C-alpha positions as a printed NumPy array, in Angstrom:
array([[ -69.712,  -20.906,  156.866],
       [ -72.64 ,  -21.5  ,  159.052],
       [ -75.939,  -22.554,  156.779],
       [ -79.005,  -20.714,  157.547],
       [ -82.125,  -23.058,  157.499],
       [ -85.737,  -21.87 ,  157.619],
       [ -88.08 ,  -23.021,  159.315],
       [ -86.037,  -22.786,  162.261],
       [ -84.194,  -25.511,  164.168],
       [ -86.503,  -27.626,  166.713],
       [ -84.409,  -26.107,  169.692],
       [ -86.531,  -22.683,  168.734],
       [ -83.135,  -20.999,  169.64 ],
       [ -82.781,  -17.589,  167.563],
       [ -79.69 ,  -17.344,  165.028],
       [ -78.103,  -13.577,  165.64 ],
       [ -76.24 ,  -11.624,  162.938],
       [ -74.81 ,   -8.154,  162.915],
       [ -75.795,   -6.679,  159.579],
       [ -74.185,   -3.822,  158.503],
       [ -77.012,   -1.721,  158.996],
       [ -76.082,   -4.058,  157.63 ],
       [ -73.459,   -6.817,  157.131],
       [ -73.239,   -9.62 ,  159.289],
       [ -69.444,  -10.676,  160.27 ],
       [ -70.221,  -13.989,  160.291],
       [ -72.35 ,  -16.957,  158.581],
       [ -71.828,  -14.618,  155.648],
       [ -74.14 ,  -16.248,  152.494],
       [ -73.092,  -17.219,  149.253],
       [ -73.204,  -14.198,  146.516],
       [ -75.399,  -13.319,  143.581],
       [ -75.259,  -15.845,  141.051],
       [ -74.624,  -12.773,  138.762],
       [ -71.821,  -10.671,  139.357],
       [ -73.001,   -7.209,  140.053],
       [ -70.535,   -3.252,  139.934],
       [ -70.662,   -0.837,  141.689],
       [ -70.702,    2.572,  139.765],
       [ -70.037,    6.39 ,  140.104],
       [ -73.122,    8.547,  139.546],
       [ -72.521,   12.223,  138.923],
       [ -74.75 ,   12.966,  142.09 ],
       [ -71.93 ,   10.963,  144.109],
       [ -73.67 ,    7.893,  144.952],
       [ -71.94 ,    4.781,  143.915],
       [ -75.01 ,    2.143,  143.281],
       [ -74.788,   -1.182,  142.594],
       [ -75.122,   -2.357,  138.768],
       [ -76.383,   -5.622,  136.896],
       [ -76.259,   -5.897,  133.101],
       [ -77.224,   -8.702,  131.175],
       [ -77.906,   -9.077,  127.645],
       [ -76.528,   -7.72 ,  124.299],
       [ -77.03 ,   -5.208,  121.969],
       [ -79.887,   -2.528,  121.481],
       [ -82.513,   -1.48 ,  122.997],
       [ -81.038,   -0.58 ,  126.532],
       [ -83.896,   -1.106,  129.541],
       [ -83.278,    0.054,  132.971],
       [ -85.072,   -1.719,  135.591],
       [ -85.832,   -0.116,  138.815],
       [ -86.673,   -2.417,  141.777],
       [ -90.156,   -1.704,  144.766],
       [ -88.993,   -0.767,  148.318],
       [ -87.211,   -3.157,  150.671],
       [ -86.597,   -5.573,  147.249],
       [ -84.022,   -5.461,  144.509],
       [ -81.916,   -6.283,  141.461],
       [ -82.926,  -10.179,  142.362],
       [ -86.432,   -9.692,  142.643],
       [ -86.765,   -7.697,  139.708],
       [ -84.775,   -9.856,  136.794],
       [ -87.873,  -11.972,  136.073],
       [ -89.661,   -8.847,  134.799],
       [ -86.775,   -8.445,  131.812],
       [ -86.45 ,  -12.1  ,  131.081],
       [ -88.076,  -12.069,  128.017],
       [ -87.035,   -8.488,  127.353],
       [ -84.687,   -8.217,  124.188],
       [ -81.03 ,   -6.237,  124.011],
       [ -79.198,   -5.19 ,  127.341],
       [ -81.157,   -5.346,  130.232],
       [ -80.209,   -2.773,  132.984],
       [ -80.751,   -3.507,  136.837],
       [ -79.673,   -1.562,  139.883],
       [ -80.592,   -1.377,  143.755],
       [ -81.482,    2.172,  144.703],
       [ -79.497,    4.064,  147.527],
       [ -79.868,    2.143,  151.   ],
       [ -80.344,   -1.339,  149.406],
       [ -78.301,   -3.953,  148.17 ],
       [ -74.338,   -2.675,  147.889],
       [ -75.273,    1.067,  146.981],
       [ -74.107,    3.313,  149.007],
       [ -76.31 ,    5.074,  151.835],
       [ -75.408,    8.649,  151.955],
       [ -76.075,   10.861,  155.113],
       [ -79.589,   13.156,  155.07 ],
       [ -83.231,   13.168,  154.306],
       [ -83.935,   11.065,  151.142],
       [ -86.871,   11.84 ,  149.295],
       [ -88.441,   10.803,  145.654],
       [ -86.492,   13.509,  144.348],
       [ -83.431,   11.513,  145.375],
       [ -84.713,    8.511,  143.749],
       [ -84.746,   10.098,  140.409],
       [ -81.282,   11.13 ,  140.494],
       [ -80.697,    7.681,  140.967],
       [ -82.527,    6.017,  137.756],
       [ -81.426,    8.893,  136.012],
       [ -78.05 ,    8.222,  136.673],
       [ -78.159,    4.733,  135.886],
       [ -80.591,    5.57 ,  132.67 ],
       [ -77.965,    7.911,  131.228],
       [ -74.636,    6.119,  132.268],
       [ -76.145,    3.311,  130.729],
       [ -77.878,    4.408,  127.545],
       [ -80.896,    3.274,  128.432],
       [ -83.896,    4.247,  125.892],
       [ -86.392,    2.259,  127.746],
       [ -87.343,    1.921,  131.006],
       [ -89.351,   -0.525,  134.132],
       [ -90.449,    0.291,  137.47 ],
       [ -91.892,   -1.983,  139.963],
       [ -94.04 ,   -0.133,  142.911],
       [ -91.146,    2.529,  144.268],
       [ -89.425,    1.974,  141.215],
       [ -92.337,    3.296,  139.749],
       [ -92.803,    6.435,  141.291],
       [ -89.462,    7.688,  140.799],
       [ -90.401,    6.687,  137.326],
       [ -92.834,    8.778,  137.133],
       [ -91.244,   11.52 ,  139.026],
       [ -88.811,   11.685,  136.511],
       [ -90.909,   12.212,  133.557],
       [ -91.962,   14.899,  135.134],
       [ -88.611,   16.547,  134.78 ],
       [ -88.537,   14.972,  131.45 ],
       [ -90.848,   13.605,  129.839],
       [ -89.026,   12.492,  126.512],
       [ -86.653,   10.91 ,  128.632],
       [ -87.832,    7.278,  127.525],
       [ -89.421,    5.752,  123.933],
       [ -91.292,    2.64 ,  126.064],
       [ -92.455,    3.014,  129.792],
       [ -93.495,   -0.21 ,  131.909],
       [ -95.17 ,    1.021,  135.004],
       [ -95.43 ,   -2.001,  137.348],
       [ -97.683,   -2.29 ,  140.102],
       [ -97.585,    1.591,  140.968],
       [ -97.814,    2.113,  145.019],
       [ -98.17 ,    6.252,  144.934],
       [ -98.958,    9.041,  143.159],
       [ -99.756,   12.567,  144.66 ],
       [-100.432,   11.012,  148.044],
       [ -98.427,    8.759,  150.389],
       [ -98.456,    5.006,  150.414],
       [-100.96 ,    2.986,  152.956],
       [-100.684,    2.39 ,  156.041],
       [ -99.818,   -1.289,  154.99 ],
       [ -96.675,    0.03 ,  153.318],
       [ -95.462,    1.707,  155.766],
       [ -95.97 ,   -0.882,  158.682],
       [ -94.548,   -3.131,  156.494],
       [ -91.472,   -1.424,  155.717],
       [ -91.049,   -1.09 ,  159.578],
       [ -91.832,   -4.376,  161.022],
       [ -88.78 ,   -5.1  ,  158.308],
       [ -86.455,   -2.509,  159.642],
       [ -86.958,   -3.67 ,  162.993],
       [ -86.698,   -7.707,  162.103],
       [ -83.678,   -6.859,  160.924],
       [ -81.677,   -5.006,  163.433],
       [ -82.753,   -7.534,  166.512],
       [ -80.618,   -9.868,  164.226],
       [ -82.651,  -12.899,  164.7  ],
       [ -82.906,  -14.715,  162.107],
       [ -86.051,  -16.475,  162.599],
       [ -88.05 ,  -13.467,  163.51 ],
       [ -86.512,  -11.602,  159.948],
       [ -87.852,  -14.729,  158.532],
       [ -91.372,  -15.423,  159.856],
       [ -91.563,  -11.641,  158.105],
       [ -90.381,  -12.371,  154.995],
       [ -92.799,  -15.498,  154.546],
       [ -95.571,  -12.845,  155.021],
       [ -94.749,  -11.72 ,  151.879],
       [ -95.786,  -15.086,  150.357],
       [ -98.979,  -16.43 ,  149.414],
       [ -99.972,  -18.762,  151.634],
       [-100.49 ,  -21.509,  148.947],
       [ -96.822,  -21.086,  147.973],
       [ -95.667,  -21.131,  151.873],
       [ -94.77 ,  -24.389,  152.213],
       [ -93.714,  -25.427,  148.374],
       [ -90.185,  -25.383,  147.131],
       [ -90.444,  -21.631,  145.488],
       [ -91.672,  -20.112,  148.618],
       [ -88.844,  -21.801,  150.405],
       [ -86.2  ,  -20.574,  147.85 ],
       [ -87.853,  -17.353,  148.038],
       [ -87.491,  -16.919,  151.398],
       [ -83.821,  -17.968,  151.156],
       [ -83.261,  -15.471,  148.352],
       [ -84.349,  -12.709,  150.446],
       [ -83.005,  -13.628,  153.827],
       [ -79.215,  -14.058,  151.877],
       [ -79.676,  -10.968,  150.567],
       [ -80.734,   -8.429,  153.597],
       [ -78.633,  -10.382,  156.042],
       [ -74.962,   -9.901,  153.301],
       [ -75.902,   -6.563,  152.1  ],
       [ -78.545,   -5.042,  155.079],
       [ -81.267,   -2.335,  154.31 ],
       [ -80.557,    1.082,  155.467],
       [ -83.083,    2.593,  157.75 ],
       [ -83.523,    5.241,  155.844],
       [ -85.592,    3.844,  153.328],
       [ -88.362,    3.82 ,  155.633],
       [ -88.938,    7.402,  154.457],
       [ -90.167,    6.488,  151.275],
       [ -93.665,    4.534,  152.641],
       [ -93.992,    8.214,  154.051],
       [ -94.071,   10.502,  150.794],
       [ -96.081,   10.685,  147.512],
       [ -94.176,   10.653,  144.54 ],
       [ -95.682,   13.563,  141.915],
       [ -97.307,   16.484,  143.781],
       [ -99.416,   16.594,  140.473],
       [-100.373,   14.205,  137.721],
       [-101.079,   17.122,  135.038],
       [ -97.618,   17.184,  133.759],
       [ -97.563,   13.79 ,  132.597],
       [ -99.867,   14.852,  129.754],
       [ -96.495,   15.719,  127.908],
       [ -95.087,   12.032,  127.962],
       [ -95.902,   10.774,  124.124],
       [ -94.162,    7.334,  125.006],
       [ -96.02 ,    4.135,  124.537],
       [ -96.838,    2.855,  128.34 ],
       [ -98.048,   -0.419,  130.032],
       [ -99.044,   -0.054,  133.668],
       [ -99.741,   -3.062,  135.665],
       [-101.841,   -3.133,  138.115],
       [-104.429,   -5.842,  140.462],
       [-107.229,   -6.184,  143.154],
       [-106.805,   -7.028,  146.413],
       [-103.488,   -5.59 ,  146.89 ],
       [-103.324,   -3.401,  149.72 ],
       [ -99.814,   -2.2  ,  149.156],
       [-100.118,   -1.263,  145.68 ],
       [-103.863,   -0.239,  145.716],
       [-105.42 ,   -0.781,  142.108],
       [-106.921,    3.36 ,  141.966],
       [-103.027,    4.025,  141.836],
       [-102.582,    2.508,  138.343],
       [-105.592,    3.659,  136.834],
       [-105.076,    6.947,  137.752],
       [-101.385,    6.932,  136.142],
       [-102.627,    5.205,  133.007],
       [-105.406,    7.913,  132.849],
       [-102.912,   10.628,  133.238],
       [-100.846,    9.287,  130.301],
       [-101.814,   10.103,  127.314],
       [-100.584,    7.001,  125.253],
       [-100.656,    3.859,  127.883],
       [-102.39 ,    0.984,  128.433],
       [-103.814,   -0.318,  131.667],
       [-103.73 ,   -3.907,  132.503],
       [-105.733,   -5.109,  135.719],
       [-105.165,   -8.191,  137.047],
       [-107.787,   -9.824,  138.82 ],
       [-106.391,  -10.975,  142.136],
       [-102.832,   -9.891,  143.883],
       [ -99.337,  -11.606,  144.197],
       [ -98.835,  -11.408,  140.515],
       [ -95.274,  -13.049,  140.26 ],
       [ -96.923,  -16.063,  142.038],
       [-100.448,  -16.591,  140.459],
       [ -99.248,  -14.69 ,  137.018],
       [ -96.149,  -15.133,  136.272],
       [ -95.69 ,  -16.836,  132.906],
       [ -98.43 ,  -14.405,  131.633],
       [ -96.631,  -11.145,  133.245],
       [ -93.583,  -11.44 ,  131.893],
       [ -95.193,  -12.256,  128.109],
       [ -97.075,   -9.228,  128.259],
       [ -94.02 ,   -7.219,  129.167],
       [ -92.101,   -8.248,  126.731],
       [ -94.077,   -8.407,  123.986],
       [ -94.795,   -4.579,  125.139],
       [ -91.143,   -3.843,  125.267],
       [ -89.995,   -5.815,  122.069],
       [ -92.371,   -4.363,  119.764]])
């Protein structure tokens, strides 16, 4: 198996791949530490499943755009009884079904997952929160605890930032060089943590995981579209709710979480006072959460 090394080789020659929109046929990384399942959702999408953890409460986690089940474990490691994680359509090993996808589409996904697994209690991080939301909405005493993490969109359509991010992705990806997927992927690090061993294994995470599993291009659709086409609704959910939210985040602009805490009628708002929170915040984010959660 060929071993992928970042930063590049001194040669500066590009390492290909073919992923599987996708896959790559060769210098094919190691696995998830944690074994993950795929299962069958009664909309017909097999998605890929993580569960950790024993006994009641059940929390499903849902994971931001372009990320997934890896990126969002830290959120439910303090988090007590079985912990729920799954990749939404298009990432990771669920499946990528033909069409328009919309929020809507979303939903049946973390409903899915919710139900099959028994889930009382739920997480979203940025996309993950909007389909959150969008499904309280439809039901709004779906859930007895709500996290909302980092909320990207409401009623209107993620920034401009989003969506060029999700593209410059999309596009780093399917030229199959490896360096240039890279050199994107440290963007998403602070540059502080750039050159220190957890931005390293960070960016070795990630790069394992788009270049084995791919990210279908569809997902790009969701930087386009706004979650809720009203916030009223949300008036009915009675559940006790934490968003999270911080300045100086372009993707996940702080007006977005104070406008969903305002339209909930029991949550709490916690604004964090600069951006990158699993970076600069970590050991304090995932107290809050679950001391939230457990309580």
């Amino acid at each position: 198996m060929n071993q992928f090394r970042w930063p590049p080789p001194p040669d500066g020659t590009p390492r290909r791949v073919r992923p599987r929109y996708g896959a790559p046929r060769s210098a094919r990384p190691a696995p998830l530490a944690a074994p993950t399942e795929l299962v069958a959702t009664p909309h017909g999408v097999m998605l890929e499943r993580l569960v950790t953890g024993i006994g009641d409460p059940v929390t499903v986690f849902a994971h931001g755009l372009a990320q997934g089940i890896p990126e969002t474990r830290v959120y439910g490691s303090g988090v007590a009884g079985r912990r729920v994680f799954f990749q939404f359509r298009g990432h990771g090993r669920s499946a990528a079904p033909p069409g328009d996808w919309t929020y809507a589409d979303l939903t049946r996904d973390l409903r899915a997952v919710a139900d099959l697994s028994g889930a009382t209690r739920a997480l979203g991080v940025s996309l993950g929160a909007g389909a959150l939301t969008r499904l309280l909405i439809d039901s709004p005493d779906r859930f007895e605890r709500l996290v909302f993490v980092l909320p990207a969109v409401l009623t209107h359509r993620a920034s401009t930032a989003s969506q060029d991010r999700i593209t410059t992705l999309l596009e780093a990806l399917n030229s199959g060089d490896i360096g240039q997927l890279a050199n994107q992927l440290v963007a998403e690090v602070p540059k502080t943590f750039r050159n220190a061993a957890p931005g390293w294994a960070y960016v070795r995470q990630r790069l394992d995981a788009l270049l084995r599993d791919g990210l279908a291009p569809g997902v790009a659709a969701f930087a386009e579209q706004a979650a809720i086409t009203d916030v009223a609704p949300l008036a009915k959910v009675k559940a006790p709710a934490l968003v999270i939210g911080c300045l100086g985040d372009e993707l996940h602009p702080v007006g977005v979480a104070e406008e969903l805490a305002d339209a909930l009628p029991n949550a709490q708002v916690q604004i964090y006072q600069r951006p990158a929170l699993l970076w600069t915040e970590r050991a304090e984010l995932r107290e809050r959460i679950s001391s939230f959660l457990n309580d």
